[in-house]
Amino acid sequence: MNRLDQTLARLRGEKRSALATYFTAGDPDFDTSLRLLQGLAAAGADVIELGMPFSDPVADGVVIQAAHLRALAGGQTVRRTLELVARLRETDDVTPVVLMGYFNPVLQYGVERFLGDARRAGVDALLLVDLTVEPAAPYVAAAQETGIHLIRMTAPTTDEARLSTVLDGASGFVYHVSLTGTTGAARSAAAVPLQALARLRRHTDLPLALGFGIREASQIAALAGAVDLIVVGSRLVETLAASGVDGALQQVRDFAHVLR
Amino acid sequence: MSSSSQPYCGEGPDAAGLFGRFGGCYMPETLMPALEKLTLAFEAACADPAFWQRYREILTDYVGRPSPLFFAANLSADLGGARIYLKREDLNHTGAHKINNCVGQILLAQRMGKSRIIAETGAGQHGVATATVCALFGMECVIFMGAEDMERQSANVQRMRLLGAEVRAVHTGTATLKDAMNEALRDWITHVDSSYYLLGTAAGPHPYPRLVRDFQRVIGLETREQMLSKTGRLPDAMVACIGGGSNAIGFFHPLLGDPEVRCYGVEAGGLGLDSGKHAASLGGGRPGVLHGNMTYLLQDEDGQIQNAHSVSAGLDYPGIGPEHAQLFESGRVRYESVTDAEALEAFHWLCRREGILPALESAHALAYVRKLAPTLPADSLLVVCLSGRGDKDLATVLHYQENAA
């Protein structure tokens, strides 16, 4: 049981959905990013999702693309992202950290070396959007050994037959993409994708996360209780860019309030 | 280099889309089911003689195939070595080899019941070819093109619009081919049910590298036949330019099993490999994952993709098709590079000596021929894939001349 398992088990007991907040590591620079992360738990974030910047984030919309480029321009690297988590752990050793990103920077770092260093830094789970179940197979054992969950994603396009493949051996939680689109899609998802969630429930007992296109407190209110984790990303990244750390933390508080 | 005694000769990919360790399918989950369906549809089409008959019909009556194989007597005399032949893909309808792939894929899209086609383009040749087959088949067409490329290839932008396509400018990143491909993928993620992604080169996630190769193999199949009928034997050397590498793989593939045929792929060396400003993924990159496949990439130590540079918009891409990566490591194909300046010299040389304006992409292959041919015996046979015509590049060539003067 790592921090993620403990947090999700506790919230399940409380019958409360977790608020998972996404920000990009090093956006716009290391120190700002650290200050933000240090404030997240107190503001009400239950799970911290931290994006690892990549030059070509094809699954992301304009807001998160821009955050990745700002972070890279600010000198962020894979090593610095792990350092950021290690620094966060000096003041917060409870809130789970899920790293999200693309495969190539991890591949260049060395997957096994990355998993070891990530565990030492205090990472609980890893989600690589372009490493689906098939190409991830060679790395599953190494992840299990380090105790870092390799998170699987499902999408509205994932059909019944494929769902079994995707969920076979899944751990931590299952991240369901709420709409066919990139992050921060302008059109918001159907209020609660009940059918999709029910289908997932038939296949797994793992906690379910829902993300992509969740921008408003009203959406969070509608989803409360229906999923285990509610992921908000682009909206928070936008606020951070426009209003800085204090503005972003205030928005996290507003969203967290809806769930308590 | 691989130490195996039998080099890879084009047997791939396997069921997972791998050419050795290259290729594969590294894509967000949203697209995985669509890629599986595409693989199944392609396999079904492959097994259907009517599909290939229709493909050949369109290539013959609409594209104008077979493209001629021309003996370039003046070039051969200039270099004083091998006898040089040009495979004239520049004479295809729309002016480049790109149309071969587009014909195959639009038939596939039609079989799959898709009505909206999306594509990326660099120099605009693939965009024009896609817009062309969309007009022919009455399909909606959206082309993603880097804003910088739109500027250097404005004539092709106009052509696409005349053909009824919507051209969307991509301003992100370097505003070139890599970013156009990112945007096309984002669009596909968003409209995956209605849209068919008509990828233009033998790269990207499985099954594209195989599918594009198989639709471009017609170049090599014709070359083989034409060489045999004109000279009674196979060529000693084949030379083609490489961006993503679709003309080269289609040209080489049918002859990879003939060990006496040496193949040379020519990458864009930009301002020189040492300058850091080039597009030679094999010459100056290392393996990684981008746009759905494992291949050689220009990247920094952190795995961030670096900007490619080439005078030719069609070669200005930081990756290369995965089968080329495998052919490179197995040693079956040799990969070289030439600089912008060498390509431009070769452009003028072909114009003046044979009366043919080559695309700047193809001029890279010709520039390497100028180095290779003189080293070969006078009775040897060398074929160059003249992958496209150069009308689209006039502005670039003139601009370069003015700046150099």
mmCIF file of N, CA and C in Angstrom, chain A residues 92-132:
data_model
loop_
_atom_site.group_PDB
_atom_site.id
_atom_site.type_symbol
_atom_site.label_atom_id
_atom_site.label_comp_id
_atom_site.label_asym_id
_atom_site.label_seq_id
_atom_site.Cartn_x
_atom_site.Cartn_y
_atom_site.Cartn_z
ATOM 1 N N ASP A 92 5.440 17.433 2.665
ATOM 2 C CA ASP A 92 4.183 16.691 2.501
ATOM 3 C C ASP A 92 4.510 15.254 2.108
ATOM 4 N N ASP A 93 4.442 14.371 3.097
ATOM 5 C CA ASP A 93 4.768 12.973 2.781
ATOM 6 C C ASP A 93 3.509 12.107 2.764
ATOM 7 N N VAL A 94 2.349 12.762 2.585
ATOM 8 C CA VAL A 94 1.086 12.039 2.656
ATOM 9 C C VAL A 94 0.345 12.041 1.310
ATOM 10 N N THR A 95 0.295 13.204 0.685
ATOM 11 C CA THR A 95 -0.520 13.330 -0.533
ATOM 12 C C THR A 95 0.109 12.529 -1.681
ATOM 13 N N PRO A 96 -0.673 11.642 -2.290
ATOM 14 C CA PRO A 96 -0.120 10.839 -3.382
ATOM 15 C C PRO A 96 0.263 11.699 -4.598
ATOM 16 N N VAL A 97 1.334 11.301 -5.246
ATOM 17 C CA VAL A 97 1.770 11.988 -6.472
ATOM 18 C C VAL A 97 1.721 11.005 -7.636
ATOM 19 N N VAL A 98 0.983 11.413 -8.660
ATOM 20 C CA VAL A 98 0.901 10.639 -9.895
ATOM 21 C C VAL A 98 1.623 11.435 -10.977
ATOM 22 N N LEU A 99 2.670 10.866 -11.540
ATOM 23 C CA LEU A 99 3.347 11.554 -12.651
ATOM 24 C C LEU A 99 2.646 11.189 -13.946
ATOM 25 N N MET A 100 2.387 12.205 -14.768
ATOM 26 C CA MET A 100 1.729 11.984 -16.067
ATOM 27 C C MET A 100 2.616 12.525 -17.148
ATOM 28 N N GLY A 101 2.711 11.806 -18.262
ATOM 29 C CA GLY A 101 3.527 12.355 -19.336
ATOM 30 C C GLY A 101 3.554 11.445 -20.539
ATOM 31 N N TYR A 102 4.620 11.601 -21.305
ATOM 32 C CA TYR A 102 4.799 10.851 -22.548
ATOM 33 C C TYR A 102 6.027 9.964 -22.395
ATOM 34 N N PHE A 103 6.077 8.919 -23.216
ATOM 35 C CA PHE A 103 7.049 7.866 -23.003
ATOM 36 C C PHE A 103 8.498 8.300 -23.269
ATOM 37 N N ASN A 104 8.728 9.088 -24.299
ATOM 38 C CA ASN A 104 10.121 9.270 -24.727
ATOM 39 C C ASN A 104 11.075 9.817 -23.662
ATOM 40 N N PRO A 105 10.697 10.857 -22.919
ATOM 41 C CA PRO A 105 11.637 11.336 -21.893
ATOM 42 C C PRO A 105 11.976 10.254 -20.856
ATOM 43 N N VAL A 106 11.001 9.412 -20.513
ATOM 44 C CA VAL A 106 11.246 8.327 -19.561
ATOM 45 C C VAL A 106 12.150 7.270 -20.196
ATOM 46 N N LEU A 107 11.894 6.970 -21.456
ATOM 47 C CA LEU A 107 12.705 5.993 -22.185
ATOM 48 C C LEU A 107 14.165 6.439 -22.259
ATOM 49 N N GLN A 108 14.370 7.722 -22.509
ATOM 50 C CA GLN A 108 15.739 8.223 -22.623
ATOM 51 C C GLN A 108 16.438 8.220 -21.262
ATOM 52 N N TYR A 109 15.677 8.439 -20.212
ATOM 53 C CA TYR A 109 16.223 8.415 -18.853
ATOM 54 C C TYR A 109 16.600 6.980 -18.486
ATOM 55 N N GLY A 110 15.875 6.037 -19.094
ATOM 56 C CA GLY A 110 16.034 4.614 -18.755
ATOM 57 C C GLY A 110 14.864 4.219 -17.878
ATOM 58 N N VAL A 111 13.992 3.344 -18.367
ATOM 59 C CA VAL A 111 12.732 3.092 -17.667
ATOM 60 C C VAL A 111 12.979 2.561 -16.248
ATOM 61 N N GLU A 112 13.878 1.584 -16.126
ATOM 62 C CA GLU A 112 14.072 0.992 -14.789
ATOM 63 C C GLU A 112 14.740 1.968 -13.835
ATOM 64 N N ARG A 113 15.693 2.682 -14.365
ATOM 65 C CA ARG A 113 16.359 3.703 -13.547
ATOM 66 C C ARG A 113 15.341 4.763 -13.116
ATOM 67 N N PHE A 114 14.468 5.124 -14.054
ATOM 68 C CA PHE A 114 13.440 6.115 -13.751
ATOM 69 C C PHE A 114 12.534 5.629 -12.619
ATOM 70 N N LEU A 115 12.080 4.375 -12.727
ATOM 71 C CA LEU A 115 11.161 3.852 -11.705
ATOM 72 C C LEU A 115 11.824 3.860 -10.326
ATOM 73 N N GLY A 116 13.079 3.458 -10.265
ATOM 74 C CA GLY A 116 13.801 3.451 -8.997
ATOM 75 C C GLY A 116 13.951 4.861 -8.432
ATOM 76 N N ASP A 117 14.370 5.784 -9.284
ATOM 77 C CA ASP A 117 14.563 7.163 -8.825
ATOM 78 C C ASP A 117 13.232 7.802 -8.436
ATOM 79 N N ALA A 118 12.181 7.448 -9.169
ATOM 80 C CA ALA A 118 10.866 8.025 -8.879
ATOM 81 C C ALA A 118 10.372 7.543 -7.515
ATOM 82 N N ARG A 119 10.613 6.253 -7.249
ATOM 83 C CA ARG A 119 10.172 5.744 -5.951
ATOM 84 C C ARG A 119 10.931 6.437 -4.817
ATOM 85 N N ARG A 120 12.235 6.582 -5.010
ATOM 86 C CA ARG A 120 13.028 7.257 -3.973
ATOM 87 C C ARG A 120 12.577 8.704 -3.789
ATOM 88 N N ALA A 121 12.136 9.344 -4.884
ATOM 89 C CA ALA A 121 11.694 10.740 -4.783
ATOM 90 C C ALA A 121 10.337 10.847 -4.090
ATOM 91 N N GLY A 122 9.560 9.746 -4.096
ATOM 92 C CA GLY A 122 8.252 9.790 -3.446
ATOM 93 C C GLY A 122 7.078 9.778 -4.410
ATOM 94 N N VAL A 123 7.272 9.184 -5.586
ATOM 95 C CA VAL A 123 6.198 9.079 -6.581
ATOM 96 C C VAL A 123 5.398 7.810 -6.296
ATOM 97 N N ASP A 124 4.085 7.880 -6.511
ATOM 98 C CA ASP A 124 3.224 6.732 -6.223
ATOM 99 C C ASP A 124 2.697 6.030 -7.462
ATOM 100 N N ALA A 125 2.564 6.778 -8.550
ATOM 101 C CA ALA A 125 2.016 6.168 -9.767
ATOM 102 C C ALA A 125 2.523 6.920 -10.986
ATOM 103 N N LEU A 126 2.461 6.223 -12.119
ATOM 104 C CA LEU A 126 2.970 6.782 -13.371
ATOM 105 C C LEU A 126 1.953 6.510 -14.467
ATOM 106 N N LEU A 127 1.628 7.559 -15.208
ATOM 107 C CA LEU A 127 0.686 7.411 -16.314
ATOM 108 C C LEU A 127 1.347 7.986 -17.561
ATOM 109 N N LEU A 128 1.653 7.117 -18.504
ATOM 110 C CA LEU A 128 2.248 7.575 -19.762
ATOM 111 C C LEU A 128 1.200 7.403 -20.857
ATOM 112 N N VAL A 129 0.747 8.524 -21.399
ATOM 113 C CA VAL A 129 -0.434 8.455 -22.261
ATOM 114 C C VAL A 129 -0.182 7.718 -23.568
ATOM 115 N N ASP A 130 1.067 7.688 -24.034
ATOM 116 C CA ASP A 130 1.329 6.982 -25.296
ATOM 117 C C ASP A 130 1.975 5.620 -25.061
ATOM 118 N N LEU A 131 1.874 5.127 -23.832
ATOM 119 C CA LEU A 131 2.355 3.770 -23.540
ATOM 120 C C LEU A 131 1.146 2.969 -23.062
ATOM 121 N N THR A 132 0.367 2.492 -24.032
ATOM 122 C CA THR A 132 -0.836 1.733 -23.690
ATOM 123 C C THR A 132 -0.428 0.321 -23.289
#
